[in-house]
Amino acid sequence: MSLVTRISTRLTGRLNVQTPILSAAMAIGGINDIAASVTEAGGFGFLGTAFDDVKALKNTMRTLRTRLRTPPEAPLPIGVGFIGWVLDQNEGAAERIIAVLEERPVAIWLSFGDNLEKYIRLVQDYDSKREHKTLIFTIINSVDEALRAANEWNVDALVVQGIEAGGHGGTYAPPLFDLTPAVIDALPNGPLIVAAGGIATGAQIAALLAMGADGVALGTRFLFTPECQMPEAKKQMLIDADLHSTTRGMAFDEVMKFFGWPKDCDGRAIRNKIVSDVEEGLTLEERTQRFQESAQKGEKDRLVVWAGVGVGLTNEIKPVADVLRELHRDAVRTLKRCASLFA
């Protein structure tokens, strides 16, 4: 699909896309469809691998290659995300990554691990033996992390994630509009800068591009789509949410028994009785029992819905292609309006 007006940045050049809008790597139902749809619409989509085994990963990559009509010998215009702590708990971690690399995706997204460097080196070593070079993206939540990823790990792109982000991130992350310029100032000739966290509008995208970001990654915004296979009850929670509906903490992971996240990492989701149970002083055992009983009864007041602060800026479901076109159009319009200030 061709966009009427292209936005050209270092990122669009490296990815060979028409707009610097990416869909974030998320472990949700329908993520493969979301990622492919974003790529088809002129952006670049990342899928999340979660706990998929080698066979499932291979099948996914080959299915996407067919859908995107990408010749067998060409790089696959999709990115693939891996969670570091999940890889650490899997004896076949290297095999999973190599299975993906064999399918030649354009990019890999690595995040949330105590030793991401070993996986970054694995990708770099694998690519050193062939012509195809996989672009390596990694999430950072501070300037120090950005400097390490750039200067020690030699990654290609920094996903600069602010505290507003949905899902998981560093508890210490500054707001996105403070962290982004700080990283850009620290690395003026460094890796690609991809801003992430709470972004839901074209105006925000334009502001971040004007600030010096090479692109943006959106997660929550693409949940408001039919391609997202989230249960309708959860989608309704997204639609009903406002700018004050989300909260951060470990309460959601605790009742789901996801305990592998690195120190000082927690998650942002829509506030509900899972949080109220903590505030009431219930033990983890009691909270987990309530969560499980609520799920068994089909109740909606303890559903886990990961979402960023920007969830409050959207209230309708639209196809991914329409969302991407709208975001791109509004970003272009805002950038042109800013340029007119000098007339």
PDB file of N, CA and C in Angstrom, residues 102-177:
ATOM      1  N   GLU A 102      17.380 -17.862  10.372  1.00  0.00           N
ATOM      2  CA  GLU A 102      17.439 -18.617   9.119  1.00  0.00           C
ATOM      3  C   GLU A 102      16.397 -18.148   8.105  1.00  0.00           C
ATOM      4  N   GLU A 103      15.326 -17.553   8.621  1.00  0.00           N
ATOM      5  CA  GLU A 103      14.265 -17.055   7.740  1.00  0.00           C
ATOM      6  C   GLU A 103      14.520 -15.616   7.289  1.00  0.00           C
ATOM      7  N   ARG A 104      15.630 -15.048   7.712  1.00  0.00           N
ATOM      8  CA  ARG A 104      16.102 -13.718   7.307  1.00  0.00           C
ATOM      9  C   ARG A 104      15.112 -12.578   7.533  1.00  0.00           C
ATOM     10  N   PRO A 105      14.647 -12.402   8.751  1.00  0.00           N
ATOM     11  CA  PRO A 105      13.822 -11.219   9.036  1.00  0.00           C
ATOM     12  C   PRO A 105      14.698  -9.975   8.948  1.00  0.00           C
ATOM     13  N   VAL A 106      14.103  -8.852   8.667  1.00  0.00           N
ATOM     14  CA  VAL A 106      14.869  -7.609   8.583  1.00  0.00           C
ATOM     15  C   VAL A 106      15.410  -7.213   9.955  1.00  0.00           C
ATOM     16  N   ALA A 107      14.653  -7.508  11.019  1.00  0.00           N
ATOM     17  CA  ALA A 107      15.058  -7.035  12.346  1.00  0.00           C
ATOM     18  C   ALA A 107      14.710  -8.006  13.462  1.00  0.00           C
ATOM     19  N   ILE A 108      15.454  -7.862  14.567  1.00  0.00           N
ATOM     20  CA  ILE A 108      15.220  -8.598  15.810  1.00  0.00           C
ATOM     21  C   ILE A 108      15.069  -7.563  16.926  1.00  0.00           C
ATOM     22  N   TRP A 109      14.138  -7.832  17.857  1.00  0.00           N
ATOM     23  CA  TRP A 109      13.881  -6.921  18.989  1.00  0.00           C
ATOM     24  C   TRP A 109      14.132  -7.711  20.264  1.00  0.00           C
ATOM     25  N   LEU A 110      15.103  -7.283  21.072  1.00  0.00           N
ATOM     26  CA  LEU A 110      15.451  -7.971  22.310  1.00  0.00           C
ATOM     27  C   LEU A 110      15.194  -7.065  23.504  1.00  0.00           C
ATOM     28  N   SER A 111      14.585  -7.632  24.550  1.00  0.00           N
ATOM     29  CA  SER A 111      14.232  -6.807  25.707  1.00  0.00           C
ATOM     30  C   SER A 111      14.132  -7.632  26.979  1.00  0.00           C
ATOM     31  N   PHE A 112      14.244  -6.960  28.102  1.00  0.00           N
ATOM     32  CA  PHE A 112      13.937  -7.493  29.430  1.00  0.00           C
ATOM     33  C   PHE A 112      14.702  -8.768  29.791  1.00  0.00           C
ATOM     34  N   GLY A 113      15.993  -8.605  29.965  1.00  0.00           N
ATOM     35  CA  GLY A 113      16.819  -9.718  30.398  1.00  0.00           C
ATOM     36  C   GLY A 113      18.030  -9.202  31.148  1.00  0.00           C
ATOM     37  N   ASP A 114      18.579 -10.014  32.028  1.00  0.00           N
ATOM     38  CA  ASP A 114      19.763  -9.608  32.788  1.00  0.00           C
ATOM     39  C   ASP A 114      21.048  -9.767  31.990  1.00  0.00           C
ATOM     40  N   ASN A 115      20.971 -10.482  30.871  1.00  0.00           N
ATOM     41  CA  ASN A 115      22.167 -10.662  30.034  1.00  0.00           C
ATOM     42  C   ASN A 115      21.778 -10.689  28.561  1.00  0.00           C
ATOM     43  N   LEU A 116      21.233  -9.579  28.089  1.00  0.00           N
ATOM     44  CA  LEU A 116      20.835  -9.508  26.683  1.00  0.00           C
ATOM     45  C   LEU A 116      22.034  -9.565  25.744  1.00  0.00           C
ATOM     46  N   GLU A 117      23.195  -9.181  26.250  1.00  0.00           N
ATOM     47  CA  GLU A 117      24.370  -9.113  25.390  1.00  0.00           C
ATOM     48  C   GLU A 117      24.671 -10.459  24.726  1.00  0.00           C
ATOM     49  N   LYS A 118      24.466 -11.555  25.449  1.00  0.00           N
ATOM     50  CA  LYS A 118      24.806 -12.854  24.861  1.00  0.00           C
ATOM     51  C   LYS A 118      23.914 -13.166  23.661  1.00  0.00           C
ATOM     52  N   TYR A 119      22.673 -12.708  23.698  1.00  0.00           N
ATOM     53  CA  TYR A 119      21.767 -12.950  22.575  1.00  0.00           C
ATOM     54  C   TYR A 119      22.070 -11.991  21.417  1.00  0.00           C
ATOM     55  N   ILE A 120      22.480 -10.789  21.761  1.00  0.00           N
ATOM     56  CA  ILE A 120      22.888  -9.842  20.725  1.00  0.00           C
ATOM     57  C   ILE A 120      24.128 -10.374  20.009  1.00  0.00           C
ATOM     58  N   ARG A 121      25.085 -10.903  20.772  1.00  0.00           N
ATOM     59  CA  ARG A 121      26.304 -11.460  20.168  1.00  0.00           C
ATOM     60  C   ARG A 121      25.973 -12.671  19.293  1.00  0.00           C
ATOM     61  N   LEU A 122      24.995 -13.448  19.728  1.00  0.00           N
ATOM     62  CA  LEU A 122      24.596 -14.613  18.938  1.00  0.00           C
ATOM     63  C   LEU A 122      24.116 -14.173  17.555  1.00  0.00           C
ATOM     64  N   VAL A 123      23.285 -13.142  17.527  1.00  0.00           N
ATOM     65  CA  VAL A 123      22.777 -12.625  16.241  1.00  0.00           C
ATOM     66  C   VAL A 123      23.928 -12.074  15.411  1.00  0.00           C
ATOM     67  N   GLN A 124      24.786 -11.299  16.033  1.00  0.00           N
ATOM     68  CA  GLN A 124      25.902 -10.690  15.304  1.00  0.00           C
ATOM     69  C   GLN A 124      26.864 -11.746  14.772  1.00  0.00           C
ATOM     70  N   ASP A 125      27.159 -12.757  15.568  1.00  0.00           N
ATOM     71  CA  ASP A 125      28.057 -13.830  15.124  1.00  0.00           C
ATOM     72  C   ASP A 125      27.447 -14.615  13.971  1.00  0.00           C
ATOM     73  N   TYR A 126      26.154 -14.888  14.064  1.00  0.00           N
ATOM     74  CA  TYR A 126      25.471 -15.633  12.997  1.00  0.00           C
ATOM     75  C   TYR A 126      25.529 -14.847  11.692  1.00  0.00           C
ATOM     76  N   ASP A 127      25.264 -13.543  11.788  1.00  0.00           N
ATOM     77  CA  ASP A 127      25.248 -12.711  10.587  1.00  0.00           C
ATOM     78  C   ASP A 127      26.640 -12.500  10.001  1.00  0.00           C
ATOM     79  N   SER A 128      27.672 -12.637  10.835  1.00  0.00           N
ATOM     80  CA  SER A 128      29.041 -12.422  10.344  1.00  0.00           C
ATOM     81  C   SER A 128      29.453 -13.482   9.321  1.00  0.00           C
ATOM     82  N   LYS A 129      28.686 -14.577   9.267  1.00  0.00           N
ATOM     83  CA  LYS A 129      29.017 -15.684   8.370  1.00  0.00           C
ATOM     84  C   LYS A 129      28.151 -15.678   7.107  1.00  0.00           C
ATOM     85  N   ARG A 130      27.400 -14.580   6.895  1.00  0.00           N
ATOM     86  CA  ARG A 130      26.542 -14.518   5.707  1.00  0.00           C
ATOM     87  C   ARG A 130      26.405 -13.059   5.253  1.00  0.00           C
ATOM     88  N   GLU A 131      25.775 -12.864   4.136  1.00  0.00           N
ATOM     89  CA  GLU A 131      25.628 -11.517   3.600  1.00  0.00           C
ATOM     90  C   GLU A 131      24.511 -10.731   4.295  1.00  0.00           C
ATOM     91  N   HIS A 132      23.435 -11.388   4.666  1.00  0.00           N
ATOM     92  CA  HIS A 132      22.311 -10.692   5.284  1.00  0.00           C
ATOM     93  C   HIS A 132      22.668 -10.209   6.684  1.00  0.00           C
ATOM     94  N   LYS A 133      22.365  -8.943   6.961  1.00  0.00           N
ATOM     95  CA  LYS A 133      22.587  -8.373   8.296  1.00  0.00           C
ATOM     96  C   LYS A 133      21.256  -8.033   8.941  1.00  0.00           C
ATOM     97  N   THR A 134      20.997  -8.629  10.081  1.00  0.00           N
ATOM     98  CA  THR A 134      19.766  -8.386  10.824  1.00  0.00           C
ATOM     99  C   THR A 134      19.923  -7.137  11.676  1.00  0.00           C
ATOM    100  N   LEU A 135      18.995  -6.207  11.566  1.00  0.00           N
ATOM    101  CA  LEU A 135      19.033  -5.020  12.413  1.00  0.00           C
ATOM    102  C   LEU A 135      18.601  -5.410  13.828  1.00  0.00           C
ATOM    103  N   ILE A 136      19.379  -4.996  14.813  1.00  0.00           N
ATOM    104  CA  ILE A 136      19.103  -5.351  16.197  1.00  0.00           C
ATOM    105  C   ILE A 136      18.530  -4.150  16.945  1.00  0.00           C
ATOM    106  N   PHE A 137      17.301  -4.325  17.462  1.00  0.00           N
ATOM    107  CA  PHE A 137      16.626  -3.310  18.267  1.00  0.00           C
ATOM    108  C   PHE A 137      16.644  -3.780  19.722  1.00  0.00           C
ATOM    109  N   THR A 138      16.825  -2.864  20.654  1.00  0.00           N
ATOM    110  CA  THR A 138      16.707  -3.234  22.065  1.00  0.00           C
ATOM    111  C   THR A 138      16.074  -2.091  22.843  1.00  0.00           C
ATOM    112  N   ILE A 139      15.271  -2.432  23.844  1.00  0.00           N
ATOM    113  CA  ILE A 139      14.611  -1.427  24.675  1.00  0.00           C
ATOM    114  C   ILE A 139      15.586  -0.870  25.695  1.00  0.00           C
ATOM    115  N   ILE A 140      15.536   0.463  25.881  1.00  0.00           N
ATOM    116  CA  ILE A 140      16.306   1.100  26.949  1.00  0.00           C
ATOM    117  C   ILE A 140      15.365   2.026  27.718  1.00  0.00           C
ATOM    118  N   ASN A 141      15.635   2.157  29.020  1.00  0.00           N
ATOM    119  CA  ASN A 141      14.805   2.999  29.881  1.00  0.00           C
ATOM    120  C   ASN A 141      15.592   4.112  30.563  1.00  0.00           C
ATOM    121  N   SER A 142      16.878   4.243  30.191  1.00  0.00           N
ATOM    122  CA  SER A 142      17.702   5.292  30.790  1.00  0.00           C
ATOM    123  C   SER A 142      18.840   5.634  29.840  1.00  0.00           C
ATOM    124  N   VAL A 143      19.489   6.766  30.083  1.00  0.00           N
ATOM    125  CA  VAL A 143      20.627   7.169  29.257  1.00  0.00           C
ATOM    126  C   VAL A 143      21.779   6.185  29.433  1.00  0.00           C
ATOM    127  N   ASP A 144      22.008   5.719  30.650  1.00  0.00           N
ATOM    128  CA  ASP A 144      23.092   4.758  30.884  1.00  0.00           C
ATOM    129  C   ASP A 144      22.868   3.479  30.080  1.00  0.00           C
ATOM    130  N   GLU A 145      21.637   2.998  30.045  1.00  0.00           N
ATOM    131  CA  GLU A 145      21.344   1.802  29.253  1.00  0.00           C
ATOM    132  C   GLU A 145      21.555   2.070  27.770  1.00  0.00           C
ATOM    133  N   ALA A 146      21.221   3.255  27.326  1.00  0.00           N
ATOM    134  CA  ALA A 146      21.408   3.610  25.923  1.00  0.00           C
ATOM    135  C   ALA A 146      22.895   3.614  25.565  1.00  0.00           C
ATOM    136  N   LEU A 147      23.713   4.179  26.437  1.00  0.00           N
ATOM    137  CA  LEU A 147      25.150   4.232  26.183  1.00  0.00           C
ATOM    138  C   LEU A 147      25.755   2.828  26.132  1.00  0.00           C
ATOM    139  N   ARG A 148      25.320   1.957  27.032  1.00  0.00           N
ATOM    140  CA  ARG A 148      25.841   0.589  27.023  1.00  0.00           C
ATOM    141  C   ARG A 148      25.426  -0.153  25.755  1.00  0.00           C
ATOM    142  N   ALA A 149      24.161  -0.036  25.392  1.00  0.00           N
ATOM    143  CA  ALA A 149      23.671  -0.738  24.199  1.00  0.00           C
ATOM    144  C   ALA A 149      24.361  -0.241  22.934  1.00  0.00           C
ATOM    145  N   ALA A 150      24.632   1.051  22.889  1.00  0.00           N
ATOM    146  CA  ALA A 150      25.260   1.633  21.697  1.00  0.00           C
ATOM    147  C   ALA A 150      26.754   1.370  21.655  1.00  0.00           C
ATOM    148  N   ASN A 151      27.434   1.631  22.745  1.00  0.00           N
ATOM    149  CA  ASN A 151      28.896   1.598  22.740  1.00  0.00           C
ATOM    150  C   ASN A 151      29.499   0.225  23.014  1.00  0.00           C
ATOM    151  N   GLU A 152      28.792  -0.608  23.796  1.00  0.00           N
ATOM    152  CA  GLU A 152      29.322  -1.929  24.127  1.00  0.00           C
ATOM    153  C   GLU A 152      28.686  -3.032  23.280  1.00  0.00           C
ATOM    154  N   TRP A 153      27.411  -2.921  23.012  1.00  0.00           N
ATOM    155  CA  TRP A 153      26.715  -3.968  22.277  1.00  0.00           C
ATOM    156  C   TRP A 153      26.623  -3.692  20.780  1.00  0.00           C
ATOM    157  N   ASN A 154      26.814  -2.435  20.385  1.00  0.00           N
ATOM    158  CA  ASN A 154      26.749  -2.056  18.968  1.00  0.00           C
ATOM    159  C   ASN A 154      25.422  -2.424  18.307  1.00  0.00           C
ATOM    160  N   VAL A 155      24.325  -2.135  19.015  1.00  0.00           N
ATOM    161  CA  VAL A 155      23.010  -2.400  18.428  1.00  0.00           C
ATOM    162  C   VAL A 155      22.712  -1.369  17.348  1.00  0.00           C
ATOM    163  N   ASP A 156      21.747  -1.680  16.518  1.00  0.00           N
ATOM    164  CA  ASP A 156      21.393  -0.788  15.409  1.00  0.00           C
ATOM    165  C   ASP A 156      20.331   0.234  15.781  1.00  0.00           C
ATOM    166  N   ALA A 157      19.465  -0.108  16.738  1.00  0.00           N
ATOM    167  CA  ALA A 157      18.379   0.790  17.090  1.00  0.00           C
ATOM    168  C   ALA A 157      18.062   0.694  18.578  1.00  0.00           C
ATOM    169  N   LEU A 158      17.822   1.848  19.169  1.00  0.00           N
ATOM    170  CA  LEU A 158      17.414   1.925  20.564  1.00  0.00           C
ATOM    171  C   LEU A 158      15.930   2.236  20.634  1.00  0.00           C
ATOM    172  N   VAL A 159      15.174   1.352  21.277  1.00  0.00           N
ATOM    173  CA  VAL A 159      13.762   1.633  21.517  1.00  0.00           C
ATOM    174  C   VAL A 159      13.712   2.372  22.845  1.00  0.00           C
ATOM    175  N   VAL A 160      13.565   3.686  22.762  1.00  0.00           N
ATOM    176  CA  VAL A 160      13.609   4.549  23.936  1.00  0.00           C
ATOM    177  C   VAL A 160      12.217   4.556  24.563  1.00  0.00           C
ATOM    178  N   GLN A 161      12.074   3.806  25.647  1.00  0.00           N
ATOM    179  CA  GLN A 161      10.754   3.562  26.233  1.00  0.00           C
ATOM    180  C   GLN A 161      10.537   4.408  27.479  1.00  0.00           C
ATOM    181  N   GLY A 162       9.519   5.273  27.417  1.00  0.00           N
ATOM    182  CA  GLY A 162       9.181   6.104  28.554  1.00  0.00           C
ATOM    183  C   GLY A 162       8.305   5.385  29.556  1.00  0.00           C
ATOM    184  N   ILE A 163       8.136   6.007  30.729  1.00  0.00           N
ATOM    185  CA  ILE A 163       7.364   5.420  31.820  1.00  0.00           C
ATOM    186  C   ILE A 163       5.895   5.246  31.452  1.00  0.00           C
ATOM    187  N   GLU A 164       5.433   5.946  30.408  1.00  0.00           N
ATOM    188  CA  GLU A 164       4.019   5.885  30.011  1.00  0.00           C
ATOM    189  C   GLU A 164       3.648   4.581  29.314  1.00  0.00           C
ATOM    190  N   ALA A 165       4.637   3.773  28.942  1.00  0.00           N
ATOM    191  CA  ALA A 165       4.405   2.578  28.131  1.00  0.00           C
ATOM    192  C   ALA A 165       3.512   1.551  28.811  1.00  0.00           C
ATOM    193  N   GLY A 166       2.697   0.893  28.005  1.00  0.00           N
ATOM    194  CA  GLY A 166       1.916  -0.228  28.489  1.00  0.00           C
ATOM    195  C   GLY A 166       2.774  -1.473  28.508  1.00  0.00           C
ATOM    196  N   GLY A 167       2.319  -2.501  29.188  1.00  0.00           N
ATOM    197  CA  GLY A 167       3.146  -3.684  29.314  1.00  0.00           C
ATOM    198  C   GLY A 167       4.324  -3.387  30.228  1.00  0.00           C
ATOM    199  N   HIS A 168       5.463  -4.006  29.948  1.00  0.00           N
ATOM    200  CA  HIS A 168       6.573  -3.953  30.888  1.00  0.00           C
ATOM    201  C   HIS A 168       7.670  -2.961  30.518  1.00  0.00           C
ATOM    202  N   GLY A 169       8.367  -2.499  31.560  1.00  0.00           N
ATOM    203  CA  GLY A 169       9.456  -1.558  31.386  1.00  0.00           C
ATOM    204  C   GLY A 169      10.101  -1.263  32.724  1.00  0.00           C
ATOM    205  N   GLY A 170      11.142  -0.452  32.679  1.00  0.00           N
ATOM    206  CA  GLY A 170      11.848  -0.101  33.906  1.00  0.00           C
ATOM    207  C   GLY A 170      11.038   0.835  34.781  1.00  0.00           C
ATOM    208  N   THR A 171      11.006   0.547  36.075  1.00  0.00           N
ATOM    209  CA  THR A 171      10.276   1.397  37.014  1.00  0.00           C
ATOM    210  C   THR A 171      10.888   2.791  37.103  1.00  0.00           C
ATOM    211  N   TYR A 172      12.148   2.908  36.686  1.00  0.00           N
ATOM    212  CA  TYR A 172      12.928   4.136  36.800  1.00  0.00           C
ATOM    213  C   TYR A 172      12.891   4.980  35.528  1.00  0.00           C
ATOM    214  N   ALA A 173      12.168   4.528  34.508  1.00  0.00           N
ATOM    215  CA  ALA A 173      12.151   5.247  33.226  1.00  0.00           C
ATOM    216  C   ALA A 173      11.549   6.642  33.391  1.00  0.00           C
ATOM    217  N   PRO A 174      12.183   7.675  32.840  1.00  0.00           N
ATOM    218  CA  PRO A 174      11.594   9.012  32.846  1.00  0.00           C
ATOM    219  C   PRO A 174      10.456   9.080  31.829  1.00  0.00           C
ATOM    220  N   PRO A 175       9.668  10.150  31.839  1.00  0.00           N
ATOM    221  CA  PRO A 175       8.667  10.336  30.793  1.00  0.00           C
ATOM    222  C   PRO A 175       9.329  10.364  29.418  1.00  0.00           C
ATOM    223  N   LEU A 176       8.618   9.892  28.406  1.00  0.00           N
ATOM    224  CA  LEU A 176       9.184   9.749  27.063  1.00  0.00           C
ATOM    225  C   LEU A 176       9.729  11.064  26.515  1.00  0.00           C
ATOM    226  N   PHE A 177       9.004  12.168  26.740  1.00  0.00           N
ATOM    227  CA  PHE A 177       9.428  13.440  26.175  1.00  0.00           C
ATOM    228  C   PHE A 177      10.595  14.069  26.929  1.00  0.00           C
TER     229      PHE A 177
END
